[in-house]
XYZ file of C-alpha atoms in Angstrom:
669
model
C 26.725 26.854 161.965
C 24.133 26.978 159.852
C 23.292 30.725 161.371
C 26.239 32.333 160.164
C 26.146 30.702 157.179
C 22.990 32.508 156.211
C 23.504 35.042 158.052
C 26.392 35.238 155.772
C 24.738 34.775 152.343
C 22.487 37.298 153.613
C 25.502 40.224 153.556
C 27.326 38.661 150.728
C 24.110 39.531 148.833
C 23.253 42.897 150.160
C 23.280 44.442 146.781
C 20.749 41.966 145.316
C 17.931 42.160 148.530
C 18.626 46.085 148.486
C 15.265 46.984 146.510
C 13.386 43.595 148.048
C 13.964 44.906 151.383
C 13.404 48.589 150.071
C 10.244 47.657 149.517
C 9.254 45.685 152.076
C 10.558 48.395 154.819
C 8.434 50.782 152.629
C 5.279 48.773 153.361
C 5.952 47.798 156.266
C 6.420 51.599 157.252
C 3.481 52.396 155.250
C 0.265 49.454 156.822
C 1.838 50.694 160.423
C 1.513 55.030 159.498
C -1.927 54.544 157.832
C -3.026 52.372 161.210
C -2.511 54.018 163.353
C -4.887 56.649 163.512
C -6.156 55.808 166.710
C -3.137 56.754 169.065
C -4.080 59.954 166.851
C -7.281 60.070 168.062
C -5.781 60.245 171.694
C -3.895 63.099 171.931
C -6.270 65.504 169.785
C -9.377 67.961 170.514
C -12.016 66.514 168.403
C -15.065 67.861 168.187
C -18.030 64.775 168.228
C -18.926 64.786 164.713
C -14.497 65.083 163.970
C -14.308 61.734 166.127
C -16.844 60.305 164.638
C -15.046 61.029 161.172
C -11.955 59.563 162.716
C -13.605 55.826 163.351
C -15.143 55.641 160.018
C -11.890 56.421 158.597
C -10.142 53.644 161.424
C -12.627 51.335 159.930
C -12.365 51.897 156.569
C -8.665 50.788 156.671
C -9.313 48.231 159.228
C -10.450 46.419 155.836
C -8.537 47.695 152.803
C -5.612 46.114 154.829
C -6.815 43.690 154.847
C -7.005 43.440 150.882
C -3.641 45.072 150.555
C -2.180 43.002 152.693
C -3.624 40.369 150.390
C -2.183 41.561 147.746
C 1.574 42.275 148.902
C 1.803 38.764 150.570
C 1.005 37.533 146.403
C 3.560 40.315 145.501
C 6.709 39.460 147.943
C 6.360 35.292 147.137
C 6.000 36.441 143.594
C 9.738 38.503 143.665
C 11.026 36.189 146.534
C 10.571 33.418 144.245
C 12.748 35.338 141.960
C 15.453 35.291 144.567
C 15.129 32.252 144.820
C 15.941 31.521 141.132
C 19.390 33.662 140.779
C 20.160 31.297 143.669
C 20.047 27.733 142.180
C 23.463 27.517 140.915
C 24.133 28.725 144.543
C 22.269 25.942 146.167
C 22.694 22.834 143.875
C 26.602 23.801 145.272
C 25.018 22.802 148.412
C 23.386 19.680 148.043
C 26.750 18.376 145.760
C 29.108 19.592 148.132
C 26.729 17.177 150.739
C 24.186 19.389 152.364
C 20.727 17.723 152.444
C 17.764 19.592 150.999
C 16.642 19.945 154.656
C 19.226 21.539 155.488
C 19.337 24.005 152.248
C 15.973 24.988 152.882
C 16.087 25.382 156.674
C 18.949 28.001 155.332
C 16.909 29.751 153.384
C 14.230 29.815 155.603
C 17.415 31.629 158.017
C 17.057 34.077 155.394
C 14.319 35.235 154.310
C 13.472 35.298 158.241
C 16.758 37.712 159.014
C 15.822 39.774 155.786
C 11.968 40.045 157.205
C 13.134 40.413 160.439
C 14.975 43.311 159.449
C 12.662 44.515 157.402
C 10.034 44.688 159.760
C 12.416 45.876 162.665
C 13.222 48.682 160.200
C 9.794 49.715 158.842
C 8.296 50.066 161.808
C 11.045 52.570 162.853
C 10.744 54.432 160.190
C 7.138 53.919 160.671
C 6.421 55.545 163.984
C 8.431 58.482 163.043
C 6.148 59.387 160.785
C 3.560 58.771 162.284
C 4.171 61.787 164.740
C 4.068 63.885 161.535
C 0.451 62.336 160.752
C -0.184 63.540 163.924
C 0.128 67.493 163.067
C -1.558 65.867 158.727
C -4.358 65.045 160.743
C -4.817 68.429 163.175
C -3.998 71.191 160.089
C -7.470 68.655 158.141
C -9.575 68.890 160.498
C -8.393 71.866 161.993
C -7.424 71.413 165.226
C -4.756 73.497 167.043
C -2.213 71.082 168.640
C -0.353 73.417 171.966
C 2.133 70.750 171.947
C 3.684 67.884 170.905
C 3.175 64.424 171.987
C 4.719 61.838 171.009
C 2.590 59.027 169.298
C 2.655 55.695 169.893
C -0.332 53.341 168.534
C 0.513 49.578 170.004
C -2.936 47.799 167.573
C -0.936 49.545 164.538
C 2.084 47.191 166.092
C 0.593 44.539 166.751
C -1.186 44.695 163.192
C 1.682 45.543 161.211
C 3.616 41.971 162.704
C 0.880 39.952 162.825
C -0.305 40.386 159.060
C 3.681 40.743 157.687
C 4.224 37.704 160.287
C 2.049 35.528 158.112
C 3.213 36.626 154.731
C 6.880 35.211 155.506
C 5.536 32.615 156.905
C 4.145 32.316 153.545
C 6.709 33.285 152.284
C 8.508 29.876 153.057
C 6.355 27.252 153.180
C 6.790 28.077 149.348
C 10.515 28.433 149.879
C 10.630 24.623 151.095
C 8.470 23.553 149.127
C 10.479 24.838 145.497
C 13.235 23.584 146.772
C 11.770 20.193 147.497
C 10.892 19.599 144.419
C 13.412 20.597 142.370
C 16.825 18.472 141.093
C 20.014 19.027 141.535
C 20.703 18.851 137.681
C 18.825 21.548 137.248
C 19.735 23.047 139.952
C 23.647 23.136 138.456
C 22.851 24.609 135.409
C 20.332 26.983 136.158
C 22.863 29.932 134.158
C 23.053 27.433 131.196
C 18.868 27.496 131.306
C 16.530 30.300 129.857
C 13.466 30.728 130.190
C 11.396 28.931 127.457
C 9.851 31.068 124.869
C 7.242 29.394 123.118
C 7.502 30.540 119.415
C 4.659 32.362 117.977
C 2.974 32.304 114.238
C 2.487 36.126 113.691
C -0.655 36.190 112.045
C -1.774 33.890 115.018
C -0.185 37.011 117.041
C -2.403 39.438 114.400
C -5.002 37.590 115.135
C -5.227 38.323 119.232
C -4.150 41.633 118.984
C -7.446 42.596 116.865
C -8.459 40.654 119.624
C -6.986 42.019 122.616
C -8.625 45.408 120.810
C -12.059 43.725 120.109
C -12.288 43.272 124.002
C -10.507 46.609 125.249
C -13.246 48.907 123.045
C -16.013 46.673 124.271
C -14.614 47.118 128.338
C -14.270 50.883 127.308
C -17.562 51.513 126.082
C -19.663 49.892 129.103
C -17.077 52.472 130.144
C -18.624 55.546 128.322
C -22.322 54.468 128.336
C -21.690 55.341 132.261
C -21.624 51.241 133.352
C -19.175 52.012 135.891
C -21.640 53.339 138.505
C -24.024 50.381 138.132
C -22.708 47.866 140.292
C -24.829 45.099 137.833
C -23.350 42.155 135.761
C -22.083 44.664 132.960
C -19.944 46.109 135.127
C -18.669 42.623 135.946
C -18.024 42.173 132.640
C -16.950 45.247 131.893
C -13.678 44.824 134.508
C -13.244 41.511 132.707
C -12.884 43.029 129.196
C -10.589 45.127 130.700
C -8.860 42.407 132.237
C -9.016 39.620 129.251
C -8.092 42.909 126.301
C -5.043 44.064 128.177
C -3.474 40.685 128.674
C -4.348 39.298 125.451
C -2.669 42.977 124.278
C 0.583 41.645 126.277
C 0.452 38.421 125.091
C -0.209 39.760 121.089
C 2.940 42.230 120.841
C 4.838 39.599 122.506
C 4.622 37.897 119.332
C 4.613 40.773 116.467
C 6.397 43.089 118.030
C 9.897 41.968 116.826
C 8.797 41.390 113.174
C 7.722 45.068 112.622
C 10.839 46.563 114.052
C 13.073 43.608 111.848
C 11.164 46.333 108.944
C 12.707 49.810 109.774
C 16.528 48.398 109.144
C 18.276 51.684 109.946
C 16.714 50.894 113.036
C 17.240 47.277 113.918
C 20.730 46.937 112.941
C 21.646 50.525 114.635
C 23.975 49.417 117.558
C 22.561 46.162 119.883
C 19.499 46.793 118.861
C 19.417 43.267 117.260
C 20.325 42.069 120.440
C 17.542 44.691 122.353
C 14.636 43.523 120.879
C 15.221 39.534 121.000
C 15.795 40.673 125.060
C 12.630 42.790 125.259
C 10.337 40.345 122.843
C 11.672 37.174 125.341
C 10.923 39.345 128.608
C 7.245 40.155 127.359
C 7.087 36.487 125.582
C 7.931 34.684 129.162
C 5.825 37.518 131.812
C 3.002 38.085 129.985
C 0.724 37.786 133.139
C 2.920 39.829 135.289
C 3.524 42.537 133.286
C -0.344 42.782 132.887
C -0.793 42.242 136.711
C 1.260 45.186 136.576
C -0.493 47.701 134.171
C -3.539 47.041 136.267
C -1.665 47.861 139.290
C -0.257 51.350 137.923
C -4.068 51.644 136.831
C -5.410 51.646 140.221
C -2.718 53.282 141.556
C -2.807 56.177 140.037
C -6.599 56.237 139.497
C -6.809 55.346 143.421
C -4.348 58.909 144.318
C -5.822 61.295 141.138
C -9.671 60.836 141.968
C -8.673 60.709 145.703
C -7.556 64.078 145.067
C -9.915 64.725 142.767
C -12.627 64.108 145.064
C -11.586 66.137 148.179
C -10.905 69.605 145.743
C -14.185 68.917 144.920
C -15.650 69.290 148.295
C -13.285 71.521 150.105
C -13.212 74.157 146.570
C -16.183 76.345 147.253
C -17.352 75.545 150.459
C -17.854 78.844 151.461
C -19.257 80.004 148.386
C -21.721 77.386 149.341
C -22.856 78.187 152.739
C -23.911 82.070 152.437
C -25.083 81.372 155.928
C -24.534 80.279 159.123
C -27.231 77.736 159.619
C -30.358 76.299 157.302
C -33.560 75.684 158.587
C -35.499 73.109 156.690
C -39.461 71.906 156.889
C -41.019 68.869 155.253
C -44.533 69.346 153.460
C -46.742 66.221 152.243
C -50.212 67.159 150.560
C -50.026 70.033 152.333
C -49.198 69.234 155.556
C -46.025 69.530 157.597
C -44.251 66.141 158.247
C -43.766 65.103 161.277
C -41.001 65.198 163.640
C -40.420 68.133 161.528
C -39.129 71.738 163.493
C -42.017 74.715 163.177
C -40.622 77.215 161.259
C -43.105 80.056 161.899
C -42.124 78.922 165.479
C -39.997 78.997 165.380
C -39.146 82.770 163.905
C -41.793 84.295 166.334
C -39.673 82.651 169.447
C -38.229 85.165 171.985
C -35.070 83.168 171.969
C -34.194 82.450 169.414
C -34.597 85.901 167.589
C -31.776 86.256 171.096
C -29.436 83.967 168.968
C -30.003 85.196 165.424
C -29.322 88.701 163.963
C -31.605 88.707 160.715
C -32.302 86.095 158.740
C -35.273 85.365 155.482
C -37.413 82.469 155.052
C -38.642 80.490 151.384
C -40.714 77.935 150.292
C -40.259 75.101 147.493
C -42.951 74.102 145.651
C -44.017 71.492 143.160
C -46.251 70.720 139.975
C -46.810 67.904 138.701
C -46.158 69.693 134.965
C -43.114 71.505 135.258
C -40.271 68.671 134.766
C -36.241 69.146 134.227
C -36.730 68.337 130.332
C -38.737 71.684 129.849
C -35.380 73.109 130.743
C -33.460 71.762 127.816
C -33.697 71.259 124.239
C -34.170 67.281 122.521
C -30.182 67.907 121.351
C -28.986 68.630 124.751
C -31.450 65.430 126.515
C -30.383 62.878 123.648
C -26.918 63.638 124.257
C -26.994 63.150 128.239
C -29.035 60.225 128.534
C -26.413 58.019 125.452
C -23.583 59.730 128.312
C -25.376 58.757 131.210
C -26.743 54.798 129.501
C -29.835 56.749 130.180
C -30.331 56.524 133.350
C -30.602 61.119 133.634
C -34.391 61.209 135.555
C -35.599 64.053 133.142
C -38.978 63.330 134.118
C -37.930 64.364 138.108
C -40.168 67.306 138.617
C -38.274 71.220 139.156
C -38.624 72.715 142.223
C -40.598 75.878 142.194
C -39.573 78.777 143.675
C -41.952 82.654 144.337
C -40.173 85.947 142.617
C -41.117 87.812 146.357
C -39.193 84.535 147.869
C -36.119 85.310 145.504
C -35.547 88.853 146.341
C -36.124 88.249 149.992
C -33.441 85.867 149.804
C -30.982 88.140 147.472
C -31.824 90.903 150.517
C -30.643 88.667 153.512
C -27.616 87.675 151.199
C -26.647 91.354 150.618
C -27.101 90.196 147.040
C -28.413 93.578 146.228
C -27.512 93.282 142.066
C -29.834 89.801 141.281
C -33.036 91.331 142.881
C -34.741 91.868 139.549
C -38.514 92.957 138.740
C -39.352 90.911 135.887
C -43.365 90.115 134.586
C -45.845 87.380 134.671
C -44.799 85.905 131.809
C -41.125 85.043 132.722
C -38.844 83.117 134.163
C -35.532 83.059 135.688
C -33.720 79.343 136.037
C -30.932 79.125 139.360
C -28.094 77.197 139.127
C -24.622 76.610 140.806
C -23.592 73.133 139.856
C -21.358 73.853 136.386
C -22.290 71.151 134.549
C -26.080 70.506 135.199
C -25.146 74.209 133.987
C -24.187 73.649 130.350
C -26.497 71.415 130.446
C -29.371 74.103 130.782
C -27.908 77.269 128.833
C -28.751 75.964 124.439
C -32.099 75.680 125.765
C -32.280 79.351 128.476
C -30.098 81.129 125.125
C -32.650 79.758 122.481
C -35.468 81.620 124.313
C -36.773 77.853 125.932
C -41.114 78.231 126.181
C -41.826 77.171 129.959
C -45.896 76.627 130.055
C -47.686 76.675 133.982
C -51.562 77.492 134.801
C -51.502 77.892 130.615
C -49.358 80.605 130.341
C -46.583 80.903 128.586
C -43.860 82.335 130.442
C -39.679 82.748 128.491
C -37.096 83.631 130.427
C -35.815 86.418 131.622
C -32.162 86.466 131.296
C -29.802 84.639 128.978
C -27.755 83.537 132.379
C -28.713 81.472 134.783
C -28.348 82.580 138.527
C -25.061 80.474 140.206
C -25.888 81.201 143.855
C -26.819 78.551 146.675
C -29.875 78.123 148.623
C -28.663 76.955 152.190
C -26.011 75.192 153.739
C -24.640 72.550 152.054
C -21.292 70.877 151.954
C -21.380 70.514 147.643
C -23.215 72.275 145.205
C -26.159 71.694 146.013
C -28.755 73.601 143.699
C -28.821 71.584 140.673
C -31.933 73.649 139.050
C -34.822 75.607 140.507
C -37.492 78.244 138.910
C -38.535 81.324 139.876
C -41.895 82.499 138.348
C -44.141 85.629 139.990
C -46.108 84.603 142.526
C -49.276 85.207 140.555
C -48.261 81.964 139.443
C -47.601 80.153 142.279
C -51.833 80.044 142.696
C -52.534 76.645 144.962
C -49.189 74.976 144.450
C -48.225 72.246 146.413
C -45.743 73.348 148.908
C -42.763 70.901 149.073
C -40.121 72.791 151.804
C -40.146 76.168 153.534
C -36.073 76.757 154.740
C -35.414 79.068 157.362
C -32.326 80.691 156.905
C -30.321 82.936 159.288
C -27.376 84.732 160.691
C -25.714 84.472 164.005
C -25.594 87.259 166.191
C -21.735 86.628 166.321
C -20.687 84.651 163.029
C -17.756 82.414 163.753
C -18.139 81.849 167.201
C -18.842 78.241 168.580
C -19.729 78.961 171.589
C -22.772 80.773 170.830
C -23.179 77.865 167.375
C -23.742 74.949 169.739
C -25.705 76.488 172.388
C -28.385 78.212 169.217
C -28.066 74.031 167.771
C -28.798 72.509 171.228
C -31.567 74.597 171.960
C -32.712 74.208 168.624
C -32.319 70.174 169.565
C -34.484 70.773 172.686
C -37.480 72.037 171.163
C -38.116 70.261 167.692
C -35.262 66.716 167.636
C -32.390 68.765 166.644
C -33.425 67.235 163.146
C -33.126 69.812 159.511
C -30.798 71.552 160.812
C -27.465 72.266 158.604
C -24.608 75.154 160.093
C -21.657 75.705 158.774
C -20.074 74.013 161.681
C -21.892 70.512 160.563
C -20.901 71.822 156.811
C -17.478 72.205 157.741
C -16.762 68.910 159.564
C -18.582 67.029 157.066
C -16.440 68.304 153.942
C -13.299 67.950 156.186
C -14.423 64.275 156.655
C -15.240 63.536 153.215
C -11.683 64.970 151.956
C -10.267 62.715 155.170
C -11.312 59.381 153.786
C -11.016 60.232 149.930
C -7.536 61.206 150.359
C -6.140 58.751 153.191
C -7.953 55.867 151.525
C -6.416 57.519 147.967
C -3.087 57.574 149.119
C -2.708 54.411 151.412
C -4.091 51.997 148.240
C -1.639 54.134 145.962
C 1.403 54.545 147.899
C 1.110 50.287 148.353
C 0.144 49.990 144.436
C 2.687 51.687 143.108
C 5.773 50.302 145.047
C 4.470 47.173 144.131
C 3.809 47.369 140.733
C 7.584 48.890 140.376
C 8.590 45.883 142.241
C 7.737 43.565 140.816
C 9.197 45.378 137.252
C 12.416 45.391 139.417
C 12.567 41.734 140.671
C 11.893 40.251 137.202
C 14.073 43.184 135.499
C 17.640 41.923 138.047
C 16.741 38.710 137.909
C 16.697 39.123 133.710
C 20.268 40.174 134.403
C 21.637 37.692 135.922
C 19.713 34.900 133.493
C 21.341 36.749 130.632
C 24.571 37.616 131.906
C 27.110 34.638 129.553
C 25.064 36.901 127.260
C 26.754 40.101 127.973
C 29.962 38.712 128.089
C 29.971 37.530 124.657
C 28.754 41.264 124.139
C 32.121 42.140 124.715
C 34.306 39.220 123.279
C 32.740 40.471 120.021
C 33.844 43.622 120.819
C 31.033 45.274 122.089
C 31.902 48.704 125.135
C 30.423 48.833 127.864
C 28.855 52.421 126.821
C 26.543 50.285 124.064
C 26.288 47.661 126.235
C 25.619 49.613 128.999
C 23.300 52.331 126.616
C 21.408 48.412 124.991
C 20.856 47.765 128.557
C 19.308 51.391 129.951
C 16.630 50.560 126.604
C 16.174 47.341 127.643
C 14.855 47.957 130.667
C 13.143 51.721 129.289
C 10.327 49.687 127.674
C 9.607 46.842 129.805
C 9.190 50.061 132.273
C 7.278 52.241 130.616
C 5.100 50.162 127.989
C 2.862 49.137 131.446
C 2.725 52.189 133.168
C 1.426 53.599 129.506
C -1.486 51.201 129.166
C -2.419 51.630 133.106
C -2.289 55.360 132.433
C -3.779 55.433 129.476
C -6.448 52.885 131.160
C -6.395 55.578 134.686
C -7.483 58.668 132.023
C -10.486 56.789 130.851
C -11.826 55.444 133.885
C -10.938 58.859 135.728
C -12.582 60.197 132.929
C -15.456 58.926 134.295
C -15.871 59.329 137.805
C -14.692 63.117 136.832
C -18.768 63.397 135.111
C -20.067 61.924 138.665
C -17.770 64.615 140.777
C -19.148 66.901 138.346
C -22.434 66.964 140.057
C -20.607 68.048 143.298
C -17.696 70.584 142.198
C -16.152 71.032 138.508
C -12.822 69.893 139.022
C -9.638 70.298 136.783
C -8.981 66.248 136.081
C -6.505 66.470 134.182
C -4.385 69.173 136.515
C -5.209 66.054 138.586
C -3.887 63.256 136.663
C -0.995 65.119 135.866
C -0.409 65.427 139.825
C -0.637 62.165 140.441
C 1.571 61.171 137.338
C 4.390 63.014 137.647
C 4.764 61.706 141.619
C 3.870 58.156 140.486
C 6.630 58.950 138.136
C 8.932 59.727 140.607
C 8.550 56.837 143.134
C 8.677 54.320 139.683
C 11.697 56.242 138.638
C 13.696 55.423 141.149
C 12.860 51.707 141.439
C 13.433 52.375 137.357
C 17.298 53.953 137.990
C 17.564 51.530 141.020
C 16.550 48.864 138.786
C 19.736 49.967 136.020
C 22.458 50.998 138.593
C 21.703 47.224 140.654
C 21.385 45.584 136.777
C 24.406 48.030 135.369
C 26.857 45.597 138.303
C 25.344 42.898 137.545
C 26.114 42.727 133.989
C 29.663 43.074 134.761
C 30.355 40.432 137.723
C 33.031 37.948 136.694
């Protein structure tokens, strides 16, 4: 009997459960898809390095899944609490008719199980279907050819999804039973007549708290702009706490004087049903400060995760060819003019007959250090002060700048086929090489002002007002942060730091020849200190894949989670205020006016936390971009706009669904 009644209740309340059910289904689907990576490896012919990347990705996603399941657990319990509140009067009627609390609890348990199992089954089926496309995405991302289509099923992901969500549903059931046991019959019967207690706030105190919130947010942003984000110390924790506390106080305070500010403009306040709408919004914010603050912070994480991952992926993929102008780079490092142990002997290599059978052409160059030549010498005082302020004094201005001889530079340019960059400069000139755009901006003011550098007692001036943007070895990013080219006569007895060997194979792009060459190199040297175009591409793919999947995983879940909190809250609000809307009709308000007031109310409650989350993420990503800029130059604004449009699409879907469901609720008799 209870099962039939619970099934009947679920069917009857299917419209109330629709957003809740849909969110659960999407969450299960996403969870399964992102945990099915292990099954993708089995059907793709991956190189060892690419397989290692996917193993690392599976490991990372495993820990993120634990975090996400905890977050989803809290969100589902929170949303379920709203649904229970909506049905208080119904439960009161059951008790009045003689049903015991145990049977009412059992009824709710069965309903929760029906919705949970249904969402789990539908979500898993959708996840299994979508995971088939994941194989195509991974194959394209990792540049692997799929000879034919294979149906992919991950038993481990299925088991993990059922286990994690099973635990969440058990917790939901326990909370429901606990809540029902605490309810009094009189409270349940009068649930539709009892509103949430909204404490009246003193306008002056609210204004003081508003100023205090701005101070907390301002201090948090100050720490952020001081470069604290990547310090990972006590100040980093203080920065996040300041932002969270400031956000909470902001929402708490605006509910105190928001209405009073609008009241000052009588034309707006007295227009149509604005009095009703504004009081509803004020009451809503006043009673849901914590959840609204939580939504704003979740949206910040969603936007930051998606934008940050896209930015990082673009940074590594944007200029790959420009950073790999040869097929391979071999490095030999020195300490006090003595080659380090386990280093390849480049002089021996280039004289080896087998080496020359693989290599079509090559070039070598040395880098030197002079403790008197430091990075600070290549910048003017104003730039140095600006950087210290921007990075909280973390920049290493006293670091030694590498030096290259003019003959080695010209030899390398000829190897690249860049005869236009070959120069013939005097002993009193120098040339600066750098391919990191953000760093070049720090060098340019001094270079264009004719910055003088003293080496071996000689005063050197720039050969050109331009900085040569060129990569000096195979790398998976813009790796040349600055190297000084000077006359061979000034190299003197300077301490050698490294010797580089760049070469092109007899058939560039032939993976078999490249693998044979790497195997030959490993046999005679141990395989250390070699970068090939393929290994750098695999490294790029690895970073991009991890950033993309982690960003999408977090972004999707937090986007739908934040939208669900607002949607369920607004539906509950519409249900609680049903009688108020009936009263509006009785005093002459038409349906068009009521629907407009409802739309305005829901819009404000959705848009306000979205704007706060967007502002937080924009300034946070601006600081993250400074670090990404050291790898490659990206357009942060474009990435944020694209991500925001995606969030608006998801968020907007929930907004429309909330409005339509709320409109139906307030029309109920």
